[in-house]
PDB file of C-alpha atoms in Angstrom:
ATOM      1  CA  GLU A 730       0.058   0.093  -0.019  1.00 40.00           C
ATOM      2  CA  ASP A 731       1.211   3.444  -0.810  1.00 42.00           C
ATOM      3  CA  VAL A 732       2.062   5.797   2.119  1.00 43.00           C
ATOM      4  CA  THR A 733       2.669   9.643   1.348  1.00 43.00           C
ATOM      5  CA  VAL A 734       4.271  11.857   3.530  1.00 45.00           C
ATOM      6  CA  PHE A 735       3.138  15.410   2.926  1.00 37.00           C
ATOM      7  CA  SER A 736       1.926  18.458   5.060  1.00 37.00           C
ATOM      8  CA  ALA A 737      -0.883  20.096   2.959  1.00 33.00           C
ATOM      9  CA  THR A 738      -4.357  19.847   4.497  1.00 35.00           C
ATOM     10  CA  ARG A 739      -7.862  21.276   3.689  1.00 35.00           C
ATOM     11  CA  THR A 740     -11.382  21.012   5.159  1.00 34.00           C
ATOM     12  CA  PRO A 741     -14.167  20.104   2.801  1.00 35.00           C
ATOM     13  CA  THR A 742     -16.228  22.572   1.015  1.00 36.00           C
ATOM     14  CA  ASP A 743     -19.830  22.052   1.473  1.00 34.00           C
ATOM     15  CA  ALA A 744     -21.189  23.405  -2.047  1.00 35.00           C
ATOM     16  CA  PHE A 745     -19.557  23.203  -5.346  1.00 37.00           C
ATOM     17  CA  SER A 746     -20.356  24.652  -8.930  1.00 40.00           C
ATOM     18  CA  SER A 747     -21.165  22.294 -11.438  1.00 53.00           C
ATOM     19  CA  CYS A 748     -18.441  24.302 -13.601  1.00 87.00           C
ATOM     20  CA  MET A 749     -15.186  21.959 -14.534  1.00 94.00           C
ATOM     21  CA  ARG A 750     -12.526  24.119 -16.385  1.00 96.00           C
ATOM     22  CA  LEU A 751      -9.773  21.927 -15.598  1.00 98.00           C
ATOM     23  CA  PHE A 752      -9.161  17.967 -14.802  1.00 98.00           C
ATOM     24  CA  SER A 753      -6.242  16.688 -13.365  1.00 98.00           C
ATOM     25  CA  THR A 754      -5.741  13.128 -13.296  1.00 98.00           C
ATOM     26  CA  ASP A 755      -3.101  10.384 -12.760  1.00 98.00           C
ATOM     27  CA  ILE A 756      -2.682   7.859 -15.416  1.00 98.00           C
ATOM     28  CA  ASP A 757      -1.784   4.455 -14.535  1.00 97.00           C
ATOM     29  CA  GLY A 758      -4.588   2.968 -12.423  1.00 97.00           C
ATOM     30  CA  THR A 759      -6.706   5.907 -12.848  1.00 98.00           C
ATOM     31  CA  ILE A 760      -7.671   6.404 -16.560  1.00 98.00           C
ATOM     32  CA  TYR A 761      -5.182   3.563 -17.871  1.00 98.00           C
ATOM     33  CA  ASP A 762      -4.738  -0.233 -16.989  1.00 97.00           C
ATOM     34  CA  GLY A 763      -4.437  -1.359 -20.708  1.00 97.00           C
ATOM     35  CA  PRO A 764      -6.168  -0.612 -24.136  1.00 97.00           C
ATOM     36  CA  GLU A 765      -9.663  -1.024 -23.163  1.00 98.00           C
ATOM     37  CA  SER A 766      -9.412   1.584 -20.396  1.00 98.00           C
ATOM     38  CA  ALA A 767      -7.795   4.088 -22.645  1.00 98.00           C
ATOM     39  CA  ASP A 768     -10.465   3.774 -25.523  1.00 98.00           C
ATOM     40  CA  LEU A 769     -12.924   4.146 -22.545  1.00 98.00           C
ATOM     41  CA  PHE A 770     -11.563   7.324 -21.380  1.00 98.00           C
ATOM     42  CA  ALA A 771     -10.556   8.797 -24.829  1.00 98.00           C
ATOM     43  CA  ASP A 772     -14.315   8.280 -26.068  1.00 98.00           C
ATOM     44  CA  PHE A 773     -15.534  10.288 -23.269  1.00 98.00           C
ATOM     45  CA  TRP A 774     -13.027  12.789 -23.358  1.00 98.00           C
ATOM     46  CA  THR A 775     -13.597  13.515 -26.956  1.00 96.00           C
ATOM     47  CA  SER A 776     -17.438  13.968 -26.130  1.00 95.00           C
ATOM     48  CA  LEU A 777     -16.403  16.693 -23.510  1.00 94.00           C
ATOM     49  CA  ARG A 778     -14.149  18.362 -26.115  1.00 92.00           C
ATOM     50  CA  GLU A 779     -17.043  18.922 -28.356  1.00 91.00           C
ATOM     51  CA  ARG A 780     -18.673  21.232 -25.840  1.00 86.00           C
ATOM     52  CA  GLU A 781     -18.524  24.967 -26.385  1.00 84.00           C
ATOM     53  CA  SER A 782     -16.096  25.699 -23.528  1.00 88.00           C
ATOM     54  CA  PRO A 783     -14.150  22.433 -23.126  1.00 92.00           C
ATOM     55  CA  PRO A 784     -12.322  22.029 -19.911  1.00 96.00           C
ATOM     56  CA  LEU A 785      -8.522  21.513 -19.945  1.00 97.00           C
ATOM     57  CA  LEU A 786      -6.968  17.995 -19.689  1.00 98.00           C
ATOM     58  CA  VAL A 787      -3.820  17.619 -17.367  1.00 98.00           C
ATOM     59  CA  TYR A 788      -2.245  14.150 -16.898  1.00 98.00           C
ATOM     60  CA  ASN A 789      -0.480  14.550 -13.573  1.00 98.00           C
ATOM     61  CA  THR A 790       1.821  11.221 -13.115  1.00 97.00           C
ATOM     62  CA  GLY A 791       4.633   9.890 -11.630  1.00 93.00           C
ATOM     63  CA  ARG A 792       6.256   9.001 -14.871  1.00 95.00           C
ATOM     64  CA  GLU A 793       8.976  10.679 -16.233  1.00 95.00           C
ATOM     65  CA  LEU A 794       8.332  13.021 -19.113  1.00 97.00           C
ATOM     66  CA  ASP A 795       9.684  10.860 -22.068  1.00 96.00           C
ATOM     67  CA  ASP A 796       7.895   7.786 -20.661  1.00 96.00           C
ATOM     68  CA  ALA A 797       4.565   9.677 -20.257  1.00 97.00           C
ATOM     69  CA  LEU A 798       4.946  10.965 -23.780  1.00 98.00           C
ATOM     70  CA  SER A 799       5.699   7.651 -25.190  1.00 98.00           C
ATOM     71  CA  LEU A 800       2.701   6.063 -23.401  1.00 98.00           C
ATOM     72  CA  ILE A 801       0.487   8.872 -25.004  1.00 98.00           C
ATOM     73  CA  GLU A 802       1.700   8.437 -28.319  1.00 98.00           C
ATOM     74  CA  THR A 803       1.170   4.378 -28.348  1.00 98.00           C
ATOM     75  CA  THR A 804      -2.126   4.481 -26.796  1.00 98.00           C
ATOM     76  CA  THR A 805      -5.581   6.034 -27.573  1.00 98.00           C
ATOM     77  CA  LEU A 806      -5.055   8.300 -24.449  1.00 98.00           C
ATOM     78  CA  PRO A 807      -5.940  11.661 -25.642  1.00 98.00           C
ATOM     79  CA  VAL A 808      -3.101  14.150 -25.828  1.00 98.00           C
ATOM     80  CA  PRO A 809      -3.482  16.522 -22.811  1.00 98.00           C
ATOM     81  CA  ASP A 810      -3.557  20.240 -22.649  1.00 98.00           C
ATOM     82  CA  TYR A 811      -0.717  20.126 -20.220  1.00 98.00           C
ATOM     83  CA  LEU A 812       1.441  17.051 -18.680  1.00 98.00           C
ATOM     84  CA  ILE A 813       2.725  17.230 -15.393  1.00 98.00           C
ATOM     85  CA  CYS A 814       5.403  14.428 -14.885  1.00 98.00           C
ATOM     86  CA  GLY A 815       7.918  13.166 -12.149  1.00 95.00           C
ATOM     87  CA  VAL A 816       5.411  13.742  -9.112  1.00 94.00           C
ATOM     88  CA  GLY A 817       4.795  17.361  -9.908  1.00 97.00           C
ATOM     89  CA  THR A 818       8.478  18.331 -10.587  1.00 97.00           C
ATOM     90  CA  VAL A 819       7.968  19.120 -14.414  1.00 97.00           C
ATOM     91  CA  ILE A 820       5.105  20.879 -16.342  1.00 98.00           C
ATOM     92  CA  PHE A 821       5.109  20.449 -20.138  1.00 98.00           C
ATOM     93  CA  HIS A 822       3.101  21.792 -22.852  1.00 98.00           C
ATOM     94  CA  PRO A 823       2.532  19.141 -25.787  1.00 97.00           C
ATOM     95  CA  GLU A 824       1.482  21.707 -28.242  1.00 95.00           C
ATOM     96  CA  LYS A 825       4.232  24.027 -27.983  1.00 96.00           C
ATOM     97  CA  GLN A 826       6.697  20.972 -27.020  1.00 97.00           C
ATOM     98  CA  SER A 827       8.147  23.091 -24.312  1.00 97.00           C
ATOM     99  CA  ARG A 828       8.568  22.820 -20.652  1.00 97.00           C
ATOM    100  CA  LEU A 829       7.079  25.890 -18.384  1.00 97.00           C
ATOM    101  CA  GLU A 830      10.428  27.155 -17.289  1.00 96.00           C
ATOM    102  CA  ALA A 831       8.588  29.369 -14.928  1.00 97.00           C
ATOM    103  CA  TRP A 832       7.783  26.559 -12.956  1.00 97.00           C
ATOM    104  CA  ASN A 833      11.330  25.043 -12.978  1.00 95.00           C
ATOM    105  CA  GLU A 834      12.550  28.409 -11.331  1.00 95.00           C
ATOM    106  CA  HIS A 835       9.596  28.322  -8.682  1.00 95.00           C
ATOM    107  CA  LEU A 836      11.117  24.575  -7.592  1.00 96.00           C
ATOM    108  CA  ALA A 837      15.084  25.642  -7.665  1.00 95.00           C
ATOM    109  CA  ARG A 838      14.629  27.963  -4.666  1.00 92.00           C
ATOM    110  CA  GLU A 839      16.081  26.181  -1.444  1.00 92.00           C
ATOM    111  CA  TRP A 840      16.606  23.045  -3.418  1.00 97.00           C
ATOM    112  CA  ASP A 841      19.951  21.306  -4.244  1.00 97.00           C
ATOM    113  CA  PHE A 842      19.942  17.905  -5.684  1.00 98.00           C
ATOM    114  CA  ASP A 843      23.338  17.137  -4.646  1.00 98.00           C
ATOM    115  CA  ILE A 844      22.874  17.787  -1.067  1.00 98.00           C
ATOM    116  CA  VAL A 845      19.711  15.515  -1.238  1.00 98.00           C
ATOM    117  CA  TRP A 846      21.869  12.759  -2.804  1.00 98.00           C
ATOM    118  CA  GLY A 847      24.866  12.877  -0.548  1.00 97.00           C
ATOM    119  CA  THR A 848      22.694  13.064   2.602  1.00 97.00           C
ATOM    120  CA  VAL A 849      20.586  10.016   1.618  1.00 97.00           C
ATOM    121  CA  ILE A 850      23.661   8.093   0.615  1.00 96.00           C
ATOM    122  CA  GLU A 851      25.158   8.443   3.698  1.00 95.00           C
ATOM    123  CA  GLN A 852      22.336   6.696   5.384  1.00 91.00           C
ATOM    124  CA  GLN A 853      23.233   3.434   3.360  1.00 90.00           C
ATOM    125  CA  LYS A 854      19.811   2.225   3.488  1.00 92.00           C
ATOM    126  CA  ALA A 855      17.970   3.377   0.381  1.00 96.00           C
ATOM    127  CA  ARG A 856      19.242   2.391  -3.181  1.00 97.00           C
ATOM    128  CA  PRO A 857      19.152   4.985  -5.927  1.00 97.00           C
ATOM    129  CA  GLN A 858      16.696   4.473  -8.725  1.00 97.00           C
ATOM    130  CA  PRO A 859      17.891   4.428 -12.064  1.00 96.00           C
ATOM    131  CA  ALA A 860      19.239   7.398 -13.911  1.00 95.00           C
ATOM    132  CA  SER A 861      15.802   7.612 -16.006  1.00 93.00           C
ATOM    133  CA  CYS A 862      13.725   8.132 -12.870  1.00 94.00           C
ATOM    134  CA  GLN A 863      15.765  11.203 -11.909  1.00 95.00           C
ATOM    135  CA  ASN A 864      15.480  14.662 -12.720  1.00 95.00           C
ATOM    136  CA  PRO A 865      16.909  18.138 -11.459  1.00 96.00           C
ATOM    137  CA  HIS A 866      14.048  18.265  -8.947  1.00 97.00           C
ATOM    138  CA  LYS A 867      13.360  14.664  -8.203  1.00 97.00           C
ATOM    139  CA  CYS A 868      15.803  12.463  -6.275  1.00 97.00           C
ATOM    140  CA  SER A 869      14.408   9.018  -6.437  1.00 97.00           C
ATOM    141  CA  TRP A 870      15.420   5.938  -4.484  1.00 97.00           C
ATOM    142  CA  PHE A 871      14.125   2.061  -3.591  1.00 97.00           C
ATOM    143  CA  TRP A 872      13.764   1.339   0.234  1.00 96.00           C
ATOM    144  CA  GLU A 873      11.817  -1.599   0.776  1.00 94.00           C
ATOM    145  CA  ASP A 874       9.551  -1.357   4.060  1.00 92.00           C
ATOM    146  CA  ALA A 875      11.052   1.969   5.588  1.00 93.00           C
ATOM    147  CA  ASP A 876      10.143   3.212   8.756  1.00 91.00           C
ATOM    148  CA  THR A 877       8.343   6.381   8.445  1.00 89.00           C
ATOM    149  CA  GLU A 878      10.073   7.928  11.246  1.00 94.00           C
ATOM    150  CA  GLU A 879      13.397   7.345   9.607  1.00 94.00           C
ATOM    151  CA  ILE A 880      11.935   9.099   6.532  1.00 95.00           C
ATOM    152  CA  ARG A 881      11.124  12.181   8.562  1.00 95.00           C
ATOM    153  CA  GLU A 882      14.572  12.196  10.140  1.00 95.00           C
ATOM    154  CA  LEU A 883      16.135  12.282   6.773  1.00 96.00           C
ATOM    155  CA  VAL A 884      13.892  15.187   5.907  1.00 97.00           C
ATOM    156  CA  ASP A 885      15.093  16.923   8.952  1.00 97.00           C
ATOM    157  CA  LEU A 886      18.677  16.454   8.288  1.00 97.00           C
ATOM    158  CA  ILE A 887      18.332  17.580   4.988  1.00 97.00           C
ATOM    159  CA  ALA A 888      16.794  20.598   6.042  1.00 97.00           C
ATOM    160  CA  ASP A 889      19.733  21.029   8.426  1.00 97.00           C
ATOM    161  CA  ARG A 890      21.941  21.255   5.484  1.00 97.00           C
ATOM    162  CA  GLY A 891      19.900  24.143   4.159  1.00 96.00           C
ATOM    163  CA  VAL A 892      17.549  22.371   1.742  1.00 97.00           C
ATOM    164  CA  ARG A 893      13.736  22.205   2.012  1.00 95.00           C
ATOM    165  CA  ALA A 894      12.665  19.019   0.737  1.00 96.00           C
ATOM    166  CA  GLN A 895       9.558  16.789   1.098  1.00 95.00           C
ATOM    167  CA  ALA A 896       9.491  12.896   0.895  1.00 95.00           C
ATOM    168  CA  ILE A 897       7.002  10.770  -0.802  1.00 91.00           C
ATOM    169  CA  TYR A 898       6.867   7.218  -0.020  1.00 88.00           C
ATOM    170  CA  SER A 899       5.106   4.798  -2.175  1.00 80.00           C
ATOM    171  CA  SER A 900       4.317   1.100  -2.798  1.00 79.00           C
ATOM    172  CA  ASN A 901       6.290   0.454   0.307  1.00 84.00           C
ATOM    173  CA  ARG A 902       9.308   0.870  -1.821  1.00 90.00           C
ATOM    174  CA  ASP A 903       9.716   3.871  -3.672  1.00 90.00           C
ATOM    175  CA  LEU A 904      10.854   7.058  -2.094  1.00 94.00           C
ATOM    176  CA  ASP A 905      11.105  10.448  -4.067  1.00 95.00           C
ATOM    177  CA  PHE A 906      12.632  13.500  -2.325  1.00 97.00           C
ATOM    178  CA  LEU A 907      11.109  16.783  -3.950  1.00 96.00           C
ATOM    179  CA  PRO A 908      11.522  20.512  -3.343  1.00 97.00           C
ATOM    180  CA  VAL A 909       9.117  21.441  -0.859  1.00 94.00           C
ATOM    181  CA  ARG A 910       7.288  23.719  -3.552  1.00 94.00           C
ATOM    182  CA  ALA A 911       6.863  20.473  -5.627  1.00 94.00           C
ATOM    183  CA  ASN A 912       4.153  17.405  -5.810  1.00 93.00           C
ATOM    184  CA  LYS A 913       1.276  16.836  -7.839  1.00 97.00           C
ATOM    185  CA  GLY A 914      -1.233  19.184  -5.992  1.00 97.00           C
ATOM    186  CA  ASN A 915       1.252  22.190  -5.887  1.00 96.00           C
ATOM    187  CA  ALA A 916       1.907  21.785  -9.374  1.00 98.00           C
ATOM    188  CA  VAL A 917      -1.882  21.788 -10.447  1.00 98.00           C
ATOM    189  CA  SER A 918      -2.447  24.679  -8.203  1.00 97.00           C
ATOM    190  CA  TRP A 919       0.261  26.512  -9.713  1.00 98.00           C
ATOM    191  CA  LEU A 920      -0.667  25.534 -13.228  1.00 98.00           C
ATOM    192  CA  GLY A 921      -4.452  26.698 -12.688  1.00 98.00           C
ATOM    193  CA  ARG A 922      -3.427  29.999 -11.317  1.00 97.00           C
ATOM    194  CA  GLU A 923      -1.068  30.491 -14.628  1.00 97.00           C
ATOM    195  CA  VAL A 924      -4.024  29.689 -16.992  1.00 97.00           C
ATOM    196  CA  GLY A 925      -6.496  31.802 -14.712  1.00 97.00           C
ATOM    197  CA  VAL A 926      -8.679  28.581 -13.680  1.00 97.00           C
ATOM    198  CA  ALA A 927      -9.972  28.898  -9.746  1.00 96.00           C
ATOM    199  CA  ALA A 928      -9.652  25.929  -7.494  1.00 96.00           C
ATOM    200  CA  GLU A 929     -13.073  25.567  -7.267  1.00 96.00           C
ATOM    201  CA  GLU A 930     -13.177  25.123 -11.067  1.00 96.00           C
ATOM    202  CA  ILE A 931     -10.460  21.880 -10.794  1.00 97.00           C
ATOM    203  CA  VAL A 932     -11.574  18.194 -10.657  1.00 98.00           C
ATOM    204  CA  VAL A 933      -8.710  15.730  -9.640  1.00 98.00           C
ATOM    205  CA  ALA A 934      -8.428  11.727  -9.601  1.00 98.00           C
ATOM    206  CA  GLY A 935      -6.120   9.404  -8.718  1.00 97.00           C
ATOM    207  CA  ASP A 936      -5.716   5.890  -7.210  1.00 95.00           C
ATOM    208  CA  SER A 937      -2.174   5.826  -5.077  1.00 90.00           C
ATOM    209  CA  GLY A 938      -0.712   7.712  -2.233  1.00 86.00           C
ATOM    210  CA  ASN A 939       1.511  10.029  -4.458  1.00 88.00           C
ATOM    211  CA  ASP A 940      -1.718  11.512  -5.816  1.00 94.00           C
ATOM    212  CA  SER A 941      -2.798  12.673  -2.219  1.00 93.00           C
ATOM    213  CA  SER A 942      -1.522  16.227  -2.665  1.00 95.00           C
ATOM    214  CA  MET A 943      -3.967  16.813  -5.449  1.00 97.00           C
ATOM    215  CA  TYR A 944      -7.018  16.417  -3.030  1.00 97.00           C
ATOM    216  CA  ALA A 945      -5.290  18.608  -0.645  1.00 96.00           C
ATOM    217  CA  VAL A 946      -5.796  21.728  -3.157  1.00 97.00           C
ATOM    218  CA  GLU A 947      -8.017  23.920  -1.235  1.00 95.00           C
ATOM    219  CA  GLY A 948     -11.452  24.114  -3.021  1.00 95.00           C
ATOM    220  CA  ALA A 949     -10.895  21.714  -5.686  1.00 97.00           C
ATOM    221  CA  ARG A 950     -13.120  18.333  -6.175  1.00 97.00           C
ATOM    222  CA  GLY A 951     -12.149  14.984  -6.356  1.00 97.00           C
ATOM    223  CA  VAL A 952     -12.990  11.421  -7.752  1.00 98.00           C
ATOM    224  CA  LEU A 953     -11.558   8.400  -6.056  1.00 98.00           C
ATOM    225  CA  VAL A 954     -11.829   5.261  -8.001  1.00 98.00           C
ATOM    226  CA  SER A 955     -12.830   2.093  -6.613  1.00 98.00           C
ATOM    227  CA  ASN A 956      -9.323   0.652  -7.111  1.00 97.00           C
ATOM    228  CA  ALA A 957      -7.885   3.347  -5.082  1.00 95.00           C
ATOM    229  CA  GLU A 958      -5.270   2.241  -2.687  1.00 91.00           C
ATOM    230  CA  ALA A 959      -6.018   2.253   1.096  1.00 90.00           C
ATOM    231  CA  ALA A 960      -3.263   4.793   1.882  1.00 87.00           C
ATOM    232  CA  LEU A 961      -5.173   7.258  -0.620  1.00 92.00           C
ATOM    233  CA  VAL A 962      -8.654   6.566   0.747  1.00 94.00           C
ATOM    234  CA  GLU A 963      -7.419   7.290   4.466  1.00 92.00           C
ATOM    235  CA  ALA A 964      -5.532  10.198   3.288  1.00 92.00           C
ATOM    236  CA  THR A 965      -8.583  11.738   1.594  1.00 95.00           C
ATOM    237  CA  ARG A 966     -11.118  10.971   4.199  1.00 93.00           C
ATOM    238  CA  LYS A 967     -11.486  14.189   5.476  1.00 92.00           C
ATOM    239  CA  VAL A 968     -12.120  16.062   2.264  1.00 93.00           C
ATOM    240  CA  SER A 969     -14.901  13.482   0.801  1.00 91.00           C
ATOM    241  CA  PRO A 970     -14.193  13.277  -2.677  1.00 96.00           C
ATOM    242  CA  PHE A 971     -16.924  11.238  -4.863  1.00 97.00           C
ATOM    243  CA  ARG A 972     -16.221   7.689  -4.292  1.00 97.00           C
ATOM    244  CA  ALA A 973     -16.833   5.874  -7.645  1.00 98.00           C
ATOM    245  CA  SER A 974     -18.070   2.189  -7.666  1.00 97.00           C
ATOM    246  CA  GLN A 975     -16.001   1.295 -10.606  1.00 98.00           C
ATOM    247  CA  PRO A 976     -12.598   1.058 -11.114  1.00 98.00           C
ATOM    248  CA  CYS A 977     -10.080   2.777 -13.388  1.00 98.00           C
ATOM    249  CA  ALA A 978     -11.309   4.874 -16.297  1.00 98.00           C
ATOM    250  CA  ALA A 979     -15.068   3.701 -15.809  1.00 98.00           C
ATOM    251  CA  GLY A 980     -14.973   5.065 -12.151  1.00 98.00           C
ATOM    252  CA  VAL A 981     -13.178   8.516 -13.283  1.00 98.00           C
ATOM    253  CA  ILE A 982     -16.116   8.861 -15.788  1.00 98.00           C
ATOM    254  CA  GLN A 983     -18.547   8.139 -13.182  1.00 97.00           C
ATOM    255  CA  GLY A 984     -16.959  10.717 -11.011  1.00 97.00           C
ATOM    256  CA  LEU A 985     -16.806  13.318 -13.597  1.00 97.00           C
ATOM    257  CA  LYS A 986     -20.551  12.894 -14.565  1.00 95.00           C
ATOM    258  CA  HIS A 987     -21.242  13.661 -10.867  1.00 95.00           C
ATOM    259  CA  HIS A 988     -19.351  16.556 -10.674  1.00 93.00           C
ATOM    260  CA  LEU A 989     -20.653  17.828 -14.173  1.00 90.00           C
ATOM    261  CA  ASN A 990     -23.984  17.303 -13.091  1.00 84.00           C
ATOM    262  CA  GLY A 991     -23.641  19.358 -10.042  1.00 72.00           C
ATOM    263  CA  GLY A 992     -23.608  16.459  -7.701  1.00 63.00           C
ATOM    264  CA  ASP A 993     -26.051  14.301  -9.103  1.00 52.00           C
ATOM    265  CA  THR A 994     -25.037  10.637 -10.477  1.00 46.00           C
ATOM    266  CA  GLY A 995     -27.376  10.575 -13.180  1.00 40.00           C
TER     267      GLY A 995
END
């Protein structure tokens, strides 16, 4: 099960507008678990894009950029308006084929990859993930059955060395250190402000612990697919996202219809 270490919290909102101007979704296990789910989501999203003012589609994935682009190219998944990769450390504009450099500059403050790397290496407990899993603002490791207190101590030690980092632990193995300004939720919140979309006009969806921060965006609405891991269900309990009865893409569609209908499930 995924366990996410993060500090953002929010309280439930009593009333929501049915307006959705931006949809931020994880990929694997949320809208994609094979060709059938890709087709299902693509058909639904195509119908939304036929509306007069279609919402923006944002993929918000732990995959690195090249990996995510390859998946989109080789499946029927619709090309998104924006692509957030590396657990919120990269924002990419597919139409312009460029990264949003302002986001990179935002993350660079109080961050030093080399200090994080050296601090974790000293502990001799975690193994580096392959180079393809690293980027300038994401330092990734394998650490099976890690104790959360040890992870917190590492974050504190990194802070003592002048770097403000956060740690996200997933699947009882994968450990990502990110700038404190990063993560999926901070990335989509920043992007929303950049494109003029209010948090109340954002809907998010995910299935695992590293998606938790998306649901912590103040005012955003959420969809939990039925296959969501226990850690995400627990982390989102206070914000009361829509709980789909279907898994993966079918559950996402069920949740989007709910929010687009102003909370009705019909």
